[in-house]
Amino acid sequence: MSNGFNLVALQDLESRLGYAFQNIELLEQALTHRSFGPVHNERLEYLGDAILGMIIAKRLYDLFPKSPEGDLTRMRSTLVRETMLAEIAREYGIGNCLRLGPGELKTGGARRQSLIADAVESIIGAMFIDTHEDYPRVRSVVLSWFKQRLATIHPGEEQKDHKSTLQEHLQGLHHPLPQYRITNISGSDNDQLFEVEVKIEGLPSFSGKGSSRRRAEQEAAGNALTYIKDHPLKPKRK
């Protein structure tokens, strides 16, 4: 095996994903961040992104034959956006299998939303190559990951991001708007990691990390929404 990987861990991941690689080195590459070395997963991510978009687009096209293009586009964007892919990565334990450079390890890269979401796309690209471009087989595996999400998404519903959802929720309860601030920026100029904190009146602060300020703010807002779901806010008087 290549440096930094455990065969049993990779086999366990394959079992969870529902696909066993013929060439295990493709899976290794899909799980390798560019901070680790020159052979990394960015090209596989590029390929996987395109394949994922096609798979989801066609599935929505089949599921909703009467939906207009706008609804289909919004639903596809919801299903393939970073937050959704990160959820899938967490469900399958992909972050625990990533191979990262020292800097990424130190800053918790294995838990960072943008990084683990990218790894999902990389794995899809790796599967496509490993199957010798067997699109139906890759489609079957990928759709199994999205089965529950496809069953619960509906056309005509506005698909909002975490920041918009949080803001509208607070406004509906007549609470002050959330306040975001950057707490730290690390990394090189072309590979920065932003850390952001969001403060909401009456609640603890919530943090988020991302390769841009926007991504970090989205993650922080998502963490706040998760907390609020378990600890509902009471409406304020006007």
Short mmCIF file of C-alpha atoms in Angstrom, two decimals:
data_model
loop_
_atom_site.label_atom_id
_atom_site.label_comp_id
_atom_site.label_asym_id
_atom_site.label_seq_id
_atom_site.Cartn_x
_atom_site.Cartn_y
_atom_site.Cartn_z
CA MET A 1 0.00 0.00 0.00
CA SER A 2 1.04 3.60 -0.53
CA ASN A 3 2.39 5.62 2.34
CA GLY A 4 -0.26 6.83 4.76
CA PHE A 5 -3.05 4.35 3.96
CA ASN A 6 -4.32 1.32 5.81
CA LEU A 7 -5.69 -1.53 3.70
CA VAL A 8 -8.36 -2.51 6.20
CA ALA A 9 -9.57 1.10 6.48
CA LEU A 10 -9.84 1.37 2.70
CA GLN A 11 -11.72 -1.93 2.45
CA ASP A 12 -14.12 -0.77 5.15
CA LEU A 13 -14.70 2.44 3.22
CA GLU A 14 -15.35 0.48 0.02
CA SER A 15 -17.92 -1.59 1.87
CA ARG A 16 -19.71 1.52 3.12
CA LEU A 17 -19.65 3.13 -0.31
CA GLY A 18 -20.96 0.01 -2.03
CA TYR A 19 -18.11 -0.25 -4.52
CA ALA A 20 -14.86 -2.26 -4.50
CA PHE A 21 -12.05 -0.81 -6.59
CA GLN A 22 -10.14 -3.00 -9.02
CA ASN A 23 -7.26 -0.52 -8.85
CA ILE A 24 -7.01 0.54 -5.22
CA GLU A 25 -4.50 3.24 -6.14
CA LEU A 26 -7.33 5.20 -7.73
CA LEU A 27 -9.16 5.27 -4.41
CA GLU A 28 -5.95 6.29 -2.67
CA GLN A 29 -5.50 9.17 -5.09
CA ALA A 30 -9.13 10.22 -4.64
CA LEU A 31 -8.50 10.46 -0.90
CA THR A 32 -5.26 12.44 -1.21
CA HIS A 33 -5.36 16.22 -0.77
CA ARG A 34 -2.94 18.38 -2.72
CA SER A 35 -1.28 19.42 0.54
CA PHE A 36 0.10 15.88 0.84
CA GLY A 37 2.07 15.71 -2.39
CA PRO A 38 2.14 16.05 -6.18
CA VAL A 39 -0.21 13.11 -6.83
CA HIS A 40 -3.55 14.31 -5.49
CA ASN A 41 -7.28 14.27 -6.17
CA GLU A 42 -8.01 17.58 -7.94
CA ARG A 43 -8.23 16.15 -11.47
CA LEU A 44 -10.45 13.33 -10.22
CA GLU A 45 -12.61 15.93 -8.49
CA TYR A 46 -13.00 17.79 -11.79
CA LEU A 47 -14.14 14.59 -13.49
CA GLY A 48 -16.40 13.51 -10.66
CA ASP A 49 -18.10 16.90 -10.50
CA ALA A 50 -19.19 16.60 -14.13
CA ILE A 51 -20.36 12.99 -13.74
CA LEU A 52 -22.29 13.74 -10.55
CA GLY A 53 -24.04 16.66 -12.20
CA MET A 54 -25.11 14.45 -15.11
CA ILE A 55 -26.36 11.65 -12.85
CA ILE A 56 -28.45 13.94 -10.68
CA ALA A 57 -29.74 15.99 -13.62
CA LYS A 58 -30.99 12.88 -15.44
CA ARG A 59 -32.55 11.40 -12.30
CA LEU A 60 -34.47 14.61 -11.58
CA TYR A 61 -35.52 14.75 -15.25
CA ASP A 62 -37.02 11.26 -14.90
CA LEU A 63 -38.60 11.83 -11.47
CA PHE A 64 -40.31 15.11 -12.32
CA PRO A 65 -41.49 14.95 -15.97
CA LYS A 66 -43.72 18.01 -15.59
CA SER A 67 -41.23 20.28 -13.81
CA PRO A 68 -39.82 23.26 -15.72
CA GLU A 69 -36.11 23.75 -16.26
CA GLY A 70 -35.86 26.28 -13.44
CA ASP A 71 -37.18 23.88 -10.80
CA LEU A 72 -34.94 21.08 -12.04
CA THR A 73 -31.91 23.36 -11.92
CA ARG A 74 -32.66 24.50 -8.37
CA MET A 75 -33.16 20.94 -7.15
CA ARG A 76 -29.96 19.79 -8.82
CA SER A 77 -28.04 22.69 -7.24
CA THR A 78 -29.40 21.72 -3.83
CA LEU A 79 -28.39 18.09 -4.19
CA VAL A 80 -24.86 18.66 -5.48
CA ARG A 81 -23.89 21.69 -3.40
CA GLU A 82 -21.04 21.55 -0.94
CA THR A 83 -23.14 21.20 2.21
CA MET A 84 -24.99 18.18 0.82
CA LEU A 85 -21.82 16.45 -0.37
CA ALA A 86 -20.20 17.07 3.01
CA GLU A 87 -23.16 15.37 4.69
CA ILE A 88 -22.63 12.33 2.48
CA ALA A 89 -18.91 12.35 3.26
CA ARG A 90 -19.67 12.34 6.99
CA GLU A 91 -22.22 9.54 6.64
CA TYR A 92 -19.67 7.29 4.95
CA GLY A 93 -16.70 8.33 7.09
CA ILE A 94 -14.69 9.66 4.16
CA GLY A 95 -12.92 12.33 6.20
CA ASN A 96 -11.32 9.72 8.44
CA CYS A 97 -9.65 8.15 5.40
CA LEU A 98 -8.18 11.28 3.83
CA ARG A 99 -4.45 11.70 3.35
CA LEU A 100 -3.48 15.27 4.25
CA GLY A 101 -0.37 17.37 4.61
CA PRO A 102 0.82 18.48 8.08
CA GLY A 103 -0.81 21.90 7.79
CA GLU A 104 -4.21 20.48 6.91
CA LEU A 105 -3.97 17.91 9.68
CA LYS A 106 -3.17 20.64 12.19
CA THR A 107 -6.16 22.76 11.17
CA GLY A 108 -8.64 19.88 11.16
CA GLY A 109 -8.84 19.41 7.40
CA ALA A 110 -10.42 15.97 7.74
CA ARG A 111 -13.52 17.69 9.14
CA ARG A 112 -13.58 20.72 6.86
CA GLN A 113 -16.73 20.86 4.79
CA SER A 114 -15.21 21.98 1.51
CA LEU A 115 -12.43 19.40 1.66
CA ILE A 116 -14.59 16.36 2.39
CA ALA A 117 -17.18 17.47 -0.18
CA ASP A 118 -14.44 17.61 -2.81
CA ALA A 119 -13.40 14.08 -1.84
CA VAL A 120 -16.89 12.76 -2.66
CA GLU A 121 -16.54 14.10 -6.21
CA SER A 122 -13.02 12.69 -6.45
CA ILE A 123 -14.25 9.22 -5.52
CA ILE A 124 -16.93 9.42 -8.22
CA GLY A 125 -14.28 10.33 -10.77
CA ALA A 126 -12.08 7.48 -9.56
CA MET A 127 -14.95 4.99 -9.87
CA PHE A 128 -15.61 6.10 -13.44
CA ILE A 129 -12.00 5.41 -14.41
CA ASP A 130 -11.85 2.18 -12.40
CA THR A 131 -14.94 0.81 -14.20
CA HIS A 132 -13.44 1.69 -17.59
CA GLU A 133 -16.09 4.39 -18.03
CA ASP A 134 -19.03 2.16 -17.08
CA TYR A 135 -21.48 5.01 -16.54
CA PRO A 136 -24.52 2.86 -15.59
CA ARG A 137 -22.55 1.13 -12.86
CA VAL A 138 -21.24 4.39 -11.41
CA ARG A 139 -24.71 5.90 -11.65
CA SER A 140 -26.17 3.02 -9.64
CA VAL A 141 -23.65 3.49 -6.83
CA VAL A 142 -24.03 7.27 -6.71
CA LEU A 143 -27.83 7.14 -6.72
CA SER A 144 -27.70 4.78 -3.73
CA TRP A 145 -25.90 7.53 -1.81
CA PHE A 146 -28.59 10.04 -2.74
CA LYS A 147 -31.61 7.75 -2.40
CA GLN A 148 -33.13 9.36 0.69
CA ARG A 149 -32.36 12.89 -0.49
CA LEU A 150 -33.97 12.29 -3.86
CA ALA A 151 -37.03 10.88 -2.10
CA THR A 152 -37.55 14.04 -0.04
CA ILE A 153 -36.79 16.82 -2.51
CA HIS A 154 -39.69 18.50 -4.31
CA PRO A 155 -40.03 20.97 -7.18
CA GLY A 156 -41.34 24.44 -6.49
CA GLU A 157 -39.76 24.64 -3.05
CA GLU A 158 -37.19 27.37 -2.71
CA GLN A 159 -33.77 25.85 -2.05
CA LYS A 160 -31.98 28.19 0.34
CA ASP A 161 -28.43 28.12 1.65
CA HIS A 162 -27.64 28.07 5.38
CA LYS A 163 -27.05 31.82 5.71
CA SER A 164 -30.35 32.70 4.07
CA THR A 165 -32.23 30.10 6.09
CA LEU A 166 -30.72 31.32 9.36
CA GLN A 167 -31.42 34.97 8.59
CA GLU A 168 -35.04 34.33 7.63
CA HIS A 169 -35.59 32.14 10.68
CA LEU A 170 -34.33 34.87 13.01
CA GLN A 171 -36.33 37.54 11.21
CA GLY A 172 -39.47 35.43 11.55
CA LEU A 173 -38.95 35.32 15.31
CA HIS A 174 -38.14 39.07 15.43
CA HIS A 175 -34.57 38.39 16.59
CA PRO A 176 -31.57 40.54 15.59
CA LEU A 177 -29.68 39.39 12.52
CA PRO A 178 -26.60 37.17 12.98
CA GLN A 179 -23.20 38.84 13.06
CA TYR A 180 -20.27 37.21 11.22
CA ARG A 181 -16.59 37.95 11.71
CA ILE A 182 -13.36 36.39 10.49
CA THR A 183 -11.35 35.01 13.41
CA ASN A 184 -8.37 33.65 11.50
CA ILE A 185 -6.86 33.24 8.03
CA SER A 186 -4.11 30.68 7.54
CA GLY A 187 -2.30 28.97 4.69
CA SER A 188 -0.60 30.32 1.59
CA ASP A 189 -2.06 32.97 -0.70
CA ASN A 190 -3.38 30.37 -3.14
CA ASP A 191 -4.54 27.86 -0.51
CA GLN A 192 -6.09 29.87 2.30
CA LEU A 193 -8.24 28.60 5.14
CA PHE A 194 -10.77 31.05 6.56
CA GLU A 195 -12.19 30.67 10.05
CA VAL A 196 -15.38 32.57 10.82
CA GLU A 197 -17.51 33.05 13.92
CA VAL A 198 -21.21 33.86 13.91
CA LYS A 199 -22.89 35.43 16.92
CA ILE A 200 -26.61 35.25 17.58
CA GLU A 201 -28.21 37.06 20.47
CA GLY A 202 -28.93 34.70 23.35
CA LEU A 203 -26.94 31.79 21.93
CA PRO A 204 -23.33 30.61 22.10
CA SER A 205 -21.11 31.52 19.17
CA PHE A 206 -20.66 29.09 16.28
CA SER A 207 -17.61 28.66 14.07
CA GLY A 208 -16.99 27.51 10.54
CA LYS A 209 -14.02 26.90 8.25
CA GLY A 210 -13.67 27.06 4.50
CA SER A 211 -11.47 27.88 1.54
CA SER A 212 -13.27 31.23 1.24
CA ARG A 213 -15.02 33.59 3.62
CA ARG A 214 -18.37 32.67 2.08
CA ARG A 215 -17.84 28.95 2.59
CA ALA A 216 -16.73 29.50 6.17
CA GLU A 217 -19.80 31.63 6.88
CA GLN A 218 -22.06 28.97 5.36
CA GLU A 219 -20.57 26.31 7.60
CA ALA A 220 -20.93 28.51 10.69
CA ALA A 221 -24.56 29.24 9.81
CA GLY A 222 -25.19 25.53 9.29
CA ASN A 223 -23.76 24.75 12.73
CA ALA A 224 -26.01 27.41 14.23
CA LEU A 225 -29.08 25.95 12.51
CA THR A 226 -28.23 22.48 13.83
CA TYR A 227 -28.08 23.88 17.36
CA ILE A 228 -31.32 25.83 16.97
CA LYS A 229 -33.08 22.70 15.72
CA ASP A 230 -32.34 21.03 19.08
CA HIS A 231 -32.74 24.25 21.13
CA PRO A 232 -35.61 26.22 19.55
CA LEU A 233 -35.63 29.97 19.97
CA LYS A 234 -38.67 31.73 21.36
CA PRO A 235 -40.19 34.57 19.34
CA LYS A 236 -39.62 38.10 20.54
CA ARG A 237 -42.29 40.72 20.77
CA LYS A 238 -42.31 43.31 18.02
#
